[in-house]
Tab-separated table of C-alpha atoms in Angstrom:
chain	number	residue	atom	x	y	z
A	1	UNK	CA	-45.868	-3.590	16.334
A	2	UNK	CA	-47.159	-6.046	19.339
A	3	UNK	CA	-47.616	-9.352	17.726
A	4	UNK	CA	-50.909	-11.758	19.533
A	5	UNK	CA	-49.773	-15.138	20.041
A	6	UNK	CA	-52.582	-16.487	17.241
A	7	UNK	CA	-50.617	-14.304	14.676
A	8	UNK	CA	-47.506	-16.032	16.143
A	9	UNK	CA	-48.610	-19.329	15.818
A	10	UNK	CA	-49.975	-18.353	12.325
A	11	UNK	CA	-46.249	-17.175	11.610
A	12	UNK	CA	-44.964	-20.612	12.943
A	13	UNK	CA	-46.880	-22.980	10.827
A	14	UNK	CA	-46.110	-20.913	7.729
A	15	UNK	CA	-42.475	-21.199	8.766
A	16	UNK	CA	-42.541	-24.806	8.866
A	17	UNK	CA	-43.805	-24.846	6.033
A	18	UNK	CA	-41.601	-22.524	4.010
A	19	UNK	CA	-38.776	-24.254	5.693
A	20	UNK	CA	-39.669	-28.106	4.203
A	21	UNK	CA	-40.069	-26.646	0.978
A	22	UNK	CA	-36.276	-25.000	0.554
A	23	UNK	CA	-33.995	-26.744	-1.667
A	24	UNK	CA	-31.404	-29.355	0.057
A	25	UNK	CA	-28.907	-29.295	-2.594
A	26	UNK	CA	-25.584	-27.409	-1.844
A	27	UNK	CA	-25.768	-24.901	-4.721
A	28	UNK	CA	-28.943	-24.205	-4.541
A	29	UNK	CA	-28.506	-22.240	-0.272
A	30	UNK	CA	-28.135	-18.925	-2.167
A	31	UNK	CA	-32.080	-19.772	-3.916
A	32	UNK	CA	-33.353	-20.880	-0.119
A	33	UNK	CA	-31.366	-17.578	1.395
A	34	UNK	CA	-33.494	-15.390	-1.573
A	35	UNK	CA	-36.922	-17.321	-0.767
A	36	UNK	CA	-36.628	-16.919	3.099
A	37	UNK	CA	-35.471	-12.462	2.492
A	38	UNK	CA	-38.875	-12.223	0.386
A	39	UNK	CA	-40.906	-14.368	3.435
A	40	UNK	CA	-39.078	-12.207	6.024
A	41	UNK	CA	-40.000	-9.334	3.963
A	42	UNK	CA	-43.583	-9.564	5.043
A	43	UNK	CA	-43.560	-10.686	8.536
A	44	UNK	CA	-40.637	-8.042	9.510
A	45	UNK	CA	-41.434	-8.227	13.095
A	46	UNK	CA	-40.286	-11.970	13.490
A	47	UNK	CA	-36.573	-10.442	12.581
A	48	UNK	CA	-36.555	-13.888	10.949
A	49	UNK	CA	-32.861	-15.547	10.041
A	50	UNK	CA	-31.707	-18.515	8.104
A	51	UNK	CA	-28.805	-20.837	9.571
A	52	UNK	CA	-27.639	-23.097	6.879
A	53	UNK	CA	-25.557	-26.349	7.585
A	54	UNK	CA	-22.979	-27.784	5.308
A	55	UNK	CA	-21.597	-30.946	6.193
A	56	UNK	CA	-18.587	-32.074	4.648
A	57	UNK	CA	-18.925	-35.069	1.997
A	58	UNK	CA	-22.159	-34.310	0.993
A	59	UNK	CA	-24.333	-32.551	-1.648
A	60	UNK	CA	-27.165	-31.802	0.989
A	61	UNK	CA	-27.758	-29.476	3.671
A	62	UNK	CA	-30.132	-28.750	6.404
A	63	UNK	CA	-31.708	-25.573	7.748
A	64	UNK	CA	-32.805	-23.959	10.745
A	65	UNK	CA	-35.064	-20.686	10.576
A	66	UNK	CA	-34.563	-18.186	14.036
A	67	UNK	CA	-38.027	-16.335	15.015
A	68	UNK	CA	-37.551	-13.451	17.319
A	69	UNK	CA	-41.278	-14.199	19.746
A	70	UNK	CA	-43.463	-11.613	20.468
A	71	UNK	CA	-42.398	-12.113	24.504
A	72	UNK	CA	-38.853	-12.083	23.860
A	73	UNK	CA	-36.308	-14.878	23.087
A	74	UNK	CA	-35.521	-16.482	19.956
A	75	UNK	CA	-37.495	-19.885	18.563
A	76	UNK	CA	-35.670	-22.241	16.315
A	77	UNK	CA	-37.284	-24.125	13.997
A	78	UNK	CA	-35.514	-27.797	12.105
A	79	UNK	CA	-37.271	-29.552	9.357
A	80	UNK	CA	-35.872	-32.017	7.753
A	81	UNK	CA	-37.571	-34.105	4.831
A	82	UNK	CA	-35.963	-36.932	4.627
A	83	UNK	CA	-35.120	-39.165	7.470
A	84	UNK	CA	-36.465	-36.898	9.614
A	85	UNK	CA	-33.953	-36.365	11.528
A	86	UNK	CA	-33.535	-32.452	12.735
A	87	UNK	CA	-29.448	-31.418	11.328
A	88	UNK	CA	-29.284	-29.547	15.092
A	89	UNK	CA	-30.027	-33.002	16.699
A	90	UNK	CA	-28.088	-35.121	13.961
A	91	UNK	CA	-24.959	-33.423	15.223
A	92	UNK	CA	-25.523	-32.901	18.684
A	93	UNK	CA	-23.968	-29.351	18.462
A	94	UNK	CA	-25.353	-25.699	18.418
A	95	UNK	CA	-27.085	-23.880	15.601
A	96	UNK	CA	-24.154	-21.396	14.984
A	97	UNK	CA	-21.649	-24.180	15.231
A	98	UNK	CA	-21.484	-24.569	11.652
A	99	UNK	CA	-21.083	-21.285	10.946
A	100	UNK	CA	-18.014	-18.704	11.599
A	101	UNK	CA	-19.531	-15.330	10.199
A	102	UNK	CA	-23.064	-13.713	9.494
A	103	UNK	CA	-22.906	-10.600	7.524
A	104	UNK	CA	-25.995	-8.600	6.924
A	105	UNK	CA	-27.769	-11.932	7.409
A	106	UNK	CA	-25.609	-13.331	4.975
A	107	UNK	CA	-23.658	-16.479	6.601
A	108	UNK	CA	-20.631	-18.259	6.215
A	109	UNK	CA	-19.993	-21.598	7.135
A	110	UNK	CA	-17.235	-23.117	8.813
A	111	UNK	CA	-16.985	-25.326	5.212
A	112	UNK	CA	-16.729	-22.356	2.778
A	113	UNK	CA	-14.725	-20.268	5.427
A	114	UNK	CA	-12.163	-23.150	5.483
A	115	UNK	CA	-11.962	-23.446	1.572
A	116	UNK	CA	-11.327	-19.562	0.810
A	117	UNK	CA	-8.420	-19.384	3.205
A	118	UNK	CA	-7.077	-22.607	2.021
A	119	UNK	CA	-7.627	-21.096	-1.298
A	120	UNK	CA	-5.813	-17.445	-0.084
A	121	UNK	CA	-3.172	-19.476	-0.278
A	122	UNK	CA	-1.388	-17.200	2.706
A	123	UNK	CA	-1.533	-16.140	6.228
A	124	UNK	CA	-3.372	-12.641	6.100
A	125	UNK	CA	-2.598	-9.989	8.378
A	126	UNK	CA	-6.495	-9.086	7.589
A	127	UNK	CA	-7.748	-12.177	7.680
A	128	UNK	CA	-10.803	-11.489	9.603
A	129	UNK	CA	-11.789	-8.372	7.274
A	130	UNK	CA	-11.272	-10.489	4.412
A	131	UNK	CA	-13.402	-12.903	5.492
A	132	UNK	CA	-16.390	-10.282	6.381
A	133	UNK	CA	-15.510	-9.180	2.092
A	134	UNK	CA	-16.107	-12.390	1.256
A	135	UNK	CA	-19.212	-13.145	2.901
A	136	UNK	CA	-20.583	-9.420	2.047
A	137	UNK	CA	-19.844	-10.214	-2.205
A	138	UNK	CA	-21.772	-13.131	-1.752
A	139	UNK	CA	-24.741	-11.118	-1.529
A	140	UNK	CA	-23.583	-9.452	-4.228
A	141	UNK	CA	-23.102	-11.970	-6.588
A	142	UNK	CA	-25.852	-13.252	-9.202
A	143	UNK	CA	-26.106	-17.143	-10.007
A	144	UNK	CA	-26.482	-15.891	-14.025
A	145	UNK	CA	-24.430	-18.246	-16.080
A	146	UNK	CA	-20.588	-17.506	-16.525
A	147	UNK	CA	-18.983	-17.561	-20.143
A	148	UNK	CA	-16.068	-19.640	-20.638
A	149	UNK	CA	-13.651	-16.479	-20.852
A	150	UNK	CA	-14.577	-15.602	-17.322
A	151	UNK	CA	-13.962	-18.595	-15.852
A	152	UNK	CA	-10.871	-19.064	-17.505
A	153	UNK	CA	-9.818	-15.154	-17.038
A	154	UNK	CA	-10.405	-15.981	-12.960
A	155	UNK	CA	-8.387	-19.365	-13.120
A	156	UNK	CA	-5.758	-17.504	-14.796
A	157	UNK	CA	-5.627	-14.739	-12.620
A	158	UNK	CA	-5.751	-17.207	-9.642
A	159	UNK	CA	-2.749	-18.718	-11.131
A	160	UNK	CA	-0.507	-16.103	-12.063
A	161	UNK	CA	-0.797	-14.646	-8.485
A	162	UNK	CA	0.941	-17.953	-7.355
A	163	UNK	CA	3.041	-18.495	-10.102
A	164	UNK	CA	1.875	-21.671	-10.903
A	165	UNK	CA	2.771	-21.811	-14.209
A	166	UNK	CA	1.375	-25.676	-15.286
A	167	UNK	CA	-1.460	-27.898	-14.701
A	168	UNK	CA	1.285	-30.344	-12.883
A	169	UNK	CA	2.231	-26.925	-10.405
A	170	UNK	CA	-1.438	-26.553	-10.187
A	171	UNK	CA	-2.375	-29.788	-8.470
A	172	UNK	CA	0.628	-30.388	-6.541
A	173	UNK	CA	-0.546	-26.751	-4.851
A	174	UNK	CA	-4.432	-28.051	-4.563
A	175	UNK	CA	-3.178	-31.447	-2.681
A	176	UNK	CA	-0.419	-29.159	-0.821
A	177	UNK	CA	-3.371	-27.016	-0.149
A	178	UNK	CA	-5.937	-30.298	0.674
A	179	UNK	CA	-8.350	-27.907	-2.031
A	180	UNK	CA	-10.095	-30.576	-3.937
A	181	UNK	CA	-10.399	-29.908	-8.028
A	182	UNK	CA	-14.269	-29.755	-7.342
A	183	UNK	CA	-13.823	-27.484	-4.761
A	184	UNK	CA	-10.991	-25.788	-6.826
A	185	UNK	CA	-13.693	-25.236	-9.711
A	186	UNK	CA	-16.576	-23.867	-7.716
A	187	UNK	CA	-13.884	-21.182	-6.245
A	188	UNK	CA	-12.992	-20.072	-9.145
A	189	UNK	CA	-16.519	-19.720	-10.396
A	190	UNK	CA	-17.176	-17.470	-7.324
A	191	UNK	CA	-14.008	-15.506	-8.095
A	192	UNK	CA	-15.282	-14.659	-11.890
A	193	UNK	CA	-18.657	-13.563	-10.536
A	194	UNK	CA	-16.569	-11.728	-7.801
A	195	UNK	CA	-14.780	-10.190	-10.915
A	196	UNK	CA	-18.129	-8.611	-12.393
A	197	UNK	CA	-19.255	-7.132	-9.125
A	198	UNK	CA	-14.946	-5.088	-9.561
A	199	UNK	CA	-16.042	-4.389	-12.939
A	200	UNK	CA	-19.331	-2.541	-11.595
A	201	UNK	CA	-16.942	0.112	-10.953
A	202	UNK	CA	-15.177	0.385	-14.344
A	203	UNK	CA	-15.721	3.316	-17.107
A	204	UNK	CA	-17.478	6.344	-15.397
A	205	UNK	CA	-17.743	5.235	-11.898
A	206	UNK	CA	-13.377	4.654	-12.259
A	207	UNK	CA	-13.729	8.063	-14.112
A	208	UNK	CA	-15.188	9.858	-11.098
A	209	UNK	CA	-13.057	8.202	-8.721
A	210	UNK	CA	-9.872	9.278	-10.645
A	211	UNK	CA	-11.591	12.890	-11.041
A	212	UNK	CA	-11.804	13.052	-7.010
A	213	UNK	CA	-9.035	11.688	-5.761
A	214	UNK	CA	-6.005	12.713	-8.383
A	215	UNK	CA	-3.311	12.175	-5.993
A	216	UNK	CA	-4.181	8.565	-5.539
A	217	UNK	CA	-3.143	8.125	-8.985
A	218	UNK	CA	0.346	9.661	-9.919
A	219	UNK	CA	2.973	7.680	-10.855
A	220	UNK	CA	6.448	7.940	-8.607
A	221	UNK	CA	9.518	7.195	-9.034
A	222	UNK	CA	11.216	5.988	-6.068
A	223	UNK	CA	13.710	3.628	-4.452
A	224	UNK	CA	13.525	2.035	-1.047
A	225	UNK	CA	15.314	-0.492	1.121
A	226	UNK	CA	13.848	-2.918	3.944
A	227	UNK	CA	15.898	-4.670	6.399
A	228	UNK	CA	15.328	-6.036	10.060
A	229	UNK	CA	16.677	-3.149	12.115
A	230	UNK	CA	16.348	0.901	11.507
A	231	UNK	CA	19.936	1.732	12.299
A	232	UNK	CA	21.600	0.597	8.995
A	233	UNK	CA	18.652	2.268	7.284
A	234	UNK	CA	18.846	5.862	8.951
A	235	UNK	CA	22.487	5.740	7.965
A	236	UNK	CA	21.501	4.886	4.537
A	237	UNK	CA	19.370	8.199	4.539
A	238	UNK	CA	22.202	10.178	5.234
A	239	UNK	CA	23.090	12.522	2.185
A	240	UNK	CA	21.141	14.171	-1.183
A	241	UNK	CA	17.728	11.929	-2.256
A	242	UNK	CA	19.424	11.918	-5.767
A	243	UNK	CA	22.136	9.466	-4.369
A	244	UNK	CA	20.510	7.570	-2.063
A	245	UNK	CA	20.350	3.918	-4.477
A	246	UNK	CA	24.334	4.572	-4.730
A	247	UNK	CA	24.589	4.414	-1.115
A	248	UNK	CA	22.579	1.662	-0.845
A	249	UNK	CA	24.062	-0.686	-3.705
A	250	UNK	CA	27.785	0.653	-2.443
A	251	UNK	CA	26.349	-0.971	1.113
A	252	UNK	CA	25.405	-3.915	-0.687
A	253	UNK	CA	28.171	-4.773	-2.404
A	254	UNK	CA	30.215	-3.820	0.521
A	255	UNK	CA	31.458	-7.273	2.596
A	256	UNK	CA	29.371	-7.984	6.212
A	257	UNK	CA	27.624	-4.976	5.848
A	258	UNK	CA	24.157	-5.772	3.467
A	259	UNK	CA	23.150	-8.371	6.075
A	260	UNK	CA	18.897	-8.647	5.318
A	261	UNK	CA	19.042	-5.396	3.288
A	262	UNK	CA	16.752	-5.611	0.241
A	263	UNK	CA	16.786	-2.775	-2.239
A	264	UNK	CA	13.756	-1.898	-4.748
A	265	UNK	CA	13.225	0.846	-7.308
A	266	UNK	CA	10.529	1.494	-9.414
A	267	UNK	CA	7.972	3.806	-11.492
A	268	UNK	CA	4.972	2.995	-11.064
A	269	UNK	CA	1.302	3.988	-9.803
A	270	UNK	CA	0.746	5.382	-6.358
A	271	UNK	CA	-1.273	3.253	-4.788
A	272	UNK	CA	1.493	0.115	-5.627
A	273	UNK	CA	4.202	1.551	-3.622
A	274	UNK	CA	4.459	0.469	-0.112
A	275	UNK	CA	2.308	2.634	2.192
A	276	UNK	CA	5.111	5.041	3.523
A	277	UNK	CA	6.421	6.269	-0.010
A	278	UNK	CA	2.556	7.169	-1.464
A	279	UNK	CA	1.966	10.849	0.137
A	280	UNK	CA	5.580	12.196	0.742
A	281	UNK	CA	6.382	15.042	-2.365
A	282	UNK	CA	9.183	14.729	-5.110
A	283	UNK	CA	12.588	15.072	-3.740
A	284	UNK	CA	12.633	14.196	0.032
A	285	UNK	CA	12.815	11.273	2.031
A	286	UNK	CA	10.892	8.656	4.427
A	287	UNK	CA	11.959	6.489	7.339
A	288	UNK	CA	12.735	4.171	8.690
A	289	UNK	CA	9.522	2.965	10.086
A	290	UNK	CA	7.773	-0.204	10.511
A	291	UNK	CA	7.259	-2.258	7.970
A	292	UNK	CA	6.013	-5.850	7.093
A	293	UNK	CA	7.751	-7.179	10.096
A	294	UNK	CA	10.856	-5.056	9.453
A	295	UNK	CA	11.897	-1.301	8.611
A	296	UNK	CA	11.822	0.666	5.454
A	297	UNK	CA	13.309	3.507	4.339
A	298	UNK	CA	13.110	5.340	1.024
A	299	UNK	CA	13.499	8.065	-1.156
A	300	UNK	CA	11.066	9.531	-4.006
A	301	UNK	CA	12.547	11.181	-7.142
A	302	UNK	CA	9.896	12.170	-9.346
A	303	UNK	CA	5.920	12.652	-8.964
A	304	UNK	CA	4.181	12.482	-12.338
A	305	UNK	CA	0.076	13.668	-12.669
A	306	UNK	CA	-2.167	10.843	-13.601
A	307	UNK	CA	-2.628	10.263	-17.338
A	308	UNK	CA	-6.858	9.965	-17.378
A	309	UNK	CA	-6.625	7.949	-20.433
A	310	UNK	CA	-4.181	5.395	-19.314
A	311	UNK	CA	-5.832	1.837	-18.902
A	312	UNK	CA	-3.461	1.212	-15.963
A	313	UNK	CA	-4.678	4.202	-14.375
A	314	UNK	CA	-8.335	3.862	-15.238
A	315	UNK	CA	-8.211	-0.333	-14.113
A	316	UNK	CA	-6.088	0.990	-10.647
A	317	UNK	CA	-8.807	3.591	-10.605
A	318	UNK	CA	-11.440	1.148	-10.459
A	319	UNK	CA	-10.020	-1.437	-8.048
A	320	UNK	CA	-9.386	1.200	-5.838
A	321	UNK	CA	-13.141	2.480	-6.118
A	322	UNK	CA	-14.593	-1.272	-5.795
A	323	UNK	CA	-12.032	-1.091	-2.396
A	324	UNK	CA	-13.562	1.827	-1.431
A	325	UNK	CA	-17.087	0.246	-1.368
A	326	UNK	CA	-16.225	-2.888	0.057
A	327	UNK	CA	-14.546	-0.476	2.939
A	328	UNK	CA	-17.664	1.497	3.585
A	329	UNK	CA	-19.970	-1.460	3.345
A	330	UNK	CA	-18.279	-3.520	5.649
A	331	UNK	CA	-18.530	-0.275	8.045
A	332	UNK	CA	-22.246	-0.308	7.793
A	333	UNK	CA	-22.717	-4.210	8.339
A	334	UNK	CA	-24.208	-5.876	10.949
A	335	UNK	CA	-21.159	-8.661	11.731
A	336	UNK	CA	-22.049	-11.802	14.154
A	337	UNK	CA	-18.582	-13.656	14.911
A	338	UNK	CA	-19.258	-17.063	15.668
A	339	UNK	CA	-15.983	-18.958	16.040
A	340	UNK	CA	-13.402	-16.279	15.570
């Protein structure tokens, strides 16, 4: 609706002062992100949006609150309590320099961005879409307090994915990393709260995922074999499925001719197996294609229905489900790319 410039200026004062009275403190953004949403919520024409700073070294941060005006444009507003200093002056930079992502409204700043891929641990193929995941489940997540077996089930976890076995592993990977044990902590304390929007979709909601989508959720039995180029591979396909491992361990053991050929063999869920071996039937064949910077080929022996009552299947069931979610939401988000 048109918006008079009294209203406006109305709007602008409150502003001001809802922006003084937000928390400084570092863990307390997500508290200052809730009080601006339920401010917003009444003045919806001002399309209002929060731009948090987080230096590094510090406890503090500053704010900035965008106004869309009533003849077009975009105000910014800076308050700052303490020395008075506006954090958009104090660093002499632009508002969305601090920040590499905005989500739904939901931002992430260059700090926290920097932490969670130090804290990946990896380069990611999907680095970007992992990013947008992480910024979209911290609007999910509440700040209710976390027992001491889900912290220490989410350090574990953390852990085990890196095989890093002892504290001594542990901190020689943090300093490797340049992840501080503060910053360590407050990660994992994300990841457990992380952990109980996944378990949202445990029990029924895994239940009626498994009931839908069946075939997701068979177990295989299969053998493949990677290697740099696909010739060597389409030879290995050559001849019945039932003998393809022989023909691959017989080229292995075979001198000058398993040069960067990897075999693997296993039974186990669907959705585990890589990407080329999950929809082909019993009995036949795939490859070579492309395949994590390489070629695969691969047989399947054996498809086996999904077992409803299996806890592997139900927990695959459910991360696949909480996947599923974190697809379509990311779809339906509004994503702002500031630095990448």
């Amino acid at each position: 609706m048109p918006i008079d410039q009294n209203t406006f200026a109305t709007d602008l004062a409150d502003a001001v002062a809802l922006l003084r009275r937000l928390p400084p403190a570092r863990d307390a953004v997500r508290d200052a992100h809730r009080r601006v949403r339920d401010w917003a919520a009444e003045r919806p024409w001002l399309r209002a949006d929060l731009v948090v700073d987080e230096p590094p070294g510090t406890t503090r941060v500053g704010y900035d609150l965008l106004l869309e005006h009533p003849e077009g444009g975009t105000v910014a507003l800076s308050a700052e309590v303490d020395d008075g200093v506006p954090w958009l002056v104090d660093h002499s930079t632009h508002w969305a320099a601090g920040q590499v992502v905005n989500v739904d409204g939901h931002g992430l700043s260059i700090f926290t961005a920097l932490s969670t891929i130090r804290a990946l641990g990896a380069r990611d193929r999907q680095l970007h879409e992992r990013l947008v995941d992480h910024c979209i489940l911290l609007g999910e997540v509440e700040d209710d307090t976390l027992t001491v077996a889900e912290t220490q089930q989410a350090a574990d976890e953390f852990r085990r994915r890196r095989g890093l076995t002892t504290r001594a592993r542990t901190l020689e990977w943090l300093a490797d990393s340049g992840l501080s044990e503060d910053a360590f902590r407050e990660h994992i304390k994300t990841q457990a709260r992380i952990a109980r929007v996944r378990e949202r979709f445990a029990g029924d909601p895994a239940r009626r995922y498994l009931a839908g989508h069946p075939e997701r959720f068979t177990v295989r039995r299969a053998a493949w074999v990677t290697g740099p180029r696909p010739e060597p591979l389409r030879a290995l396909l050559n001849g019945p499925v039932t003998e393809f491992a022989n023909r691959v361990t017989a080229t292995l053991l075979a001198p000058g001719e398993a040069a960067g050929l990897r075999l693997e063999a296993a039974a186990t869920l669907t959705p585990r197996l890589p990407e080329p071996l999950r929809d082909i039937p019993a009995g036949t064949a795939a490859g070579p294609v492309p395949y994590d910077g390489g070629h695969l080929a691969g047989v399947v022996y054996e498809v086996v229905p999904p077992d409803p009552e299996s806890p592997e299947v139900l927990d695959a069931a459910r991360d696949t489900a909480f996947q599923a979610w974190l697809d379509e939401r990311r779809c339906a988000s509004e994503i702002k790319w500031f630095w990448l």
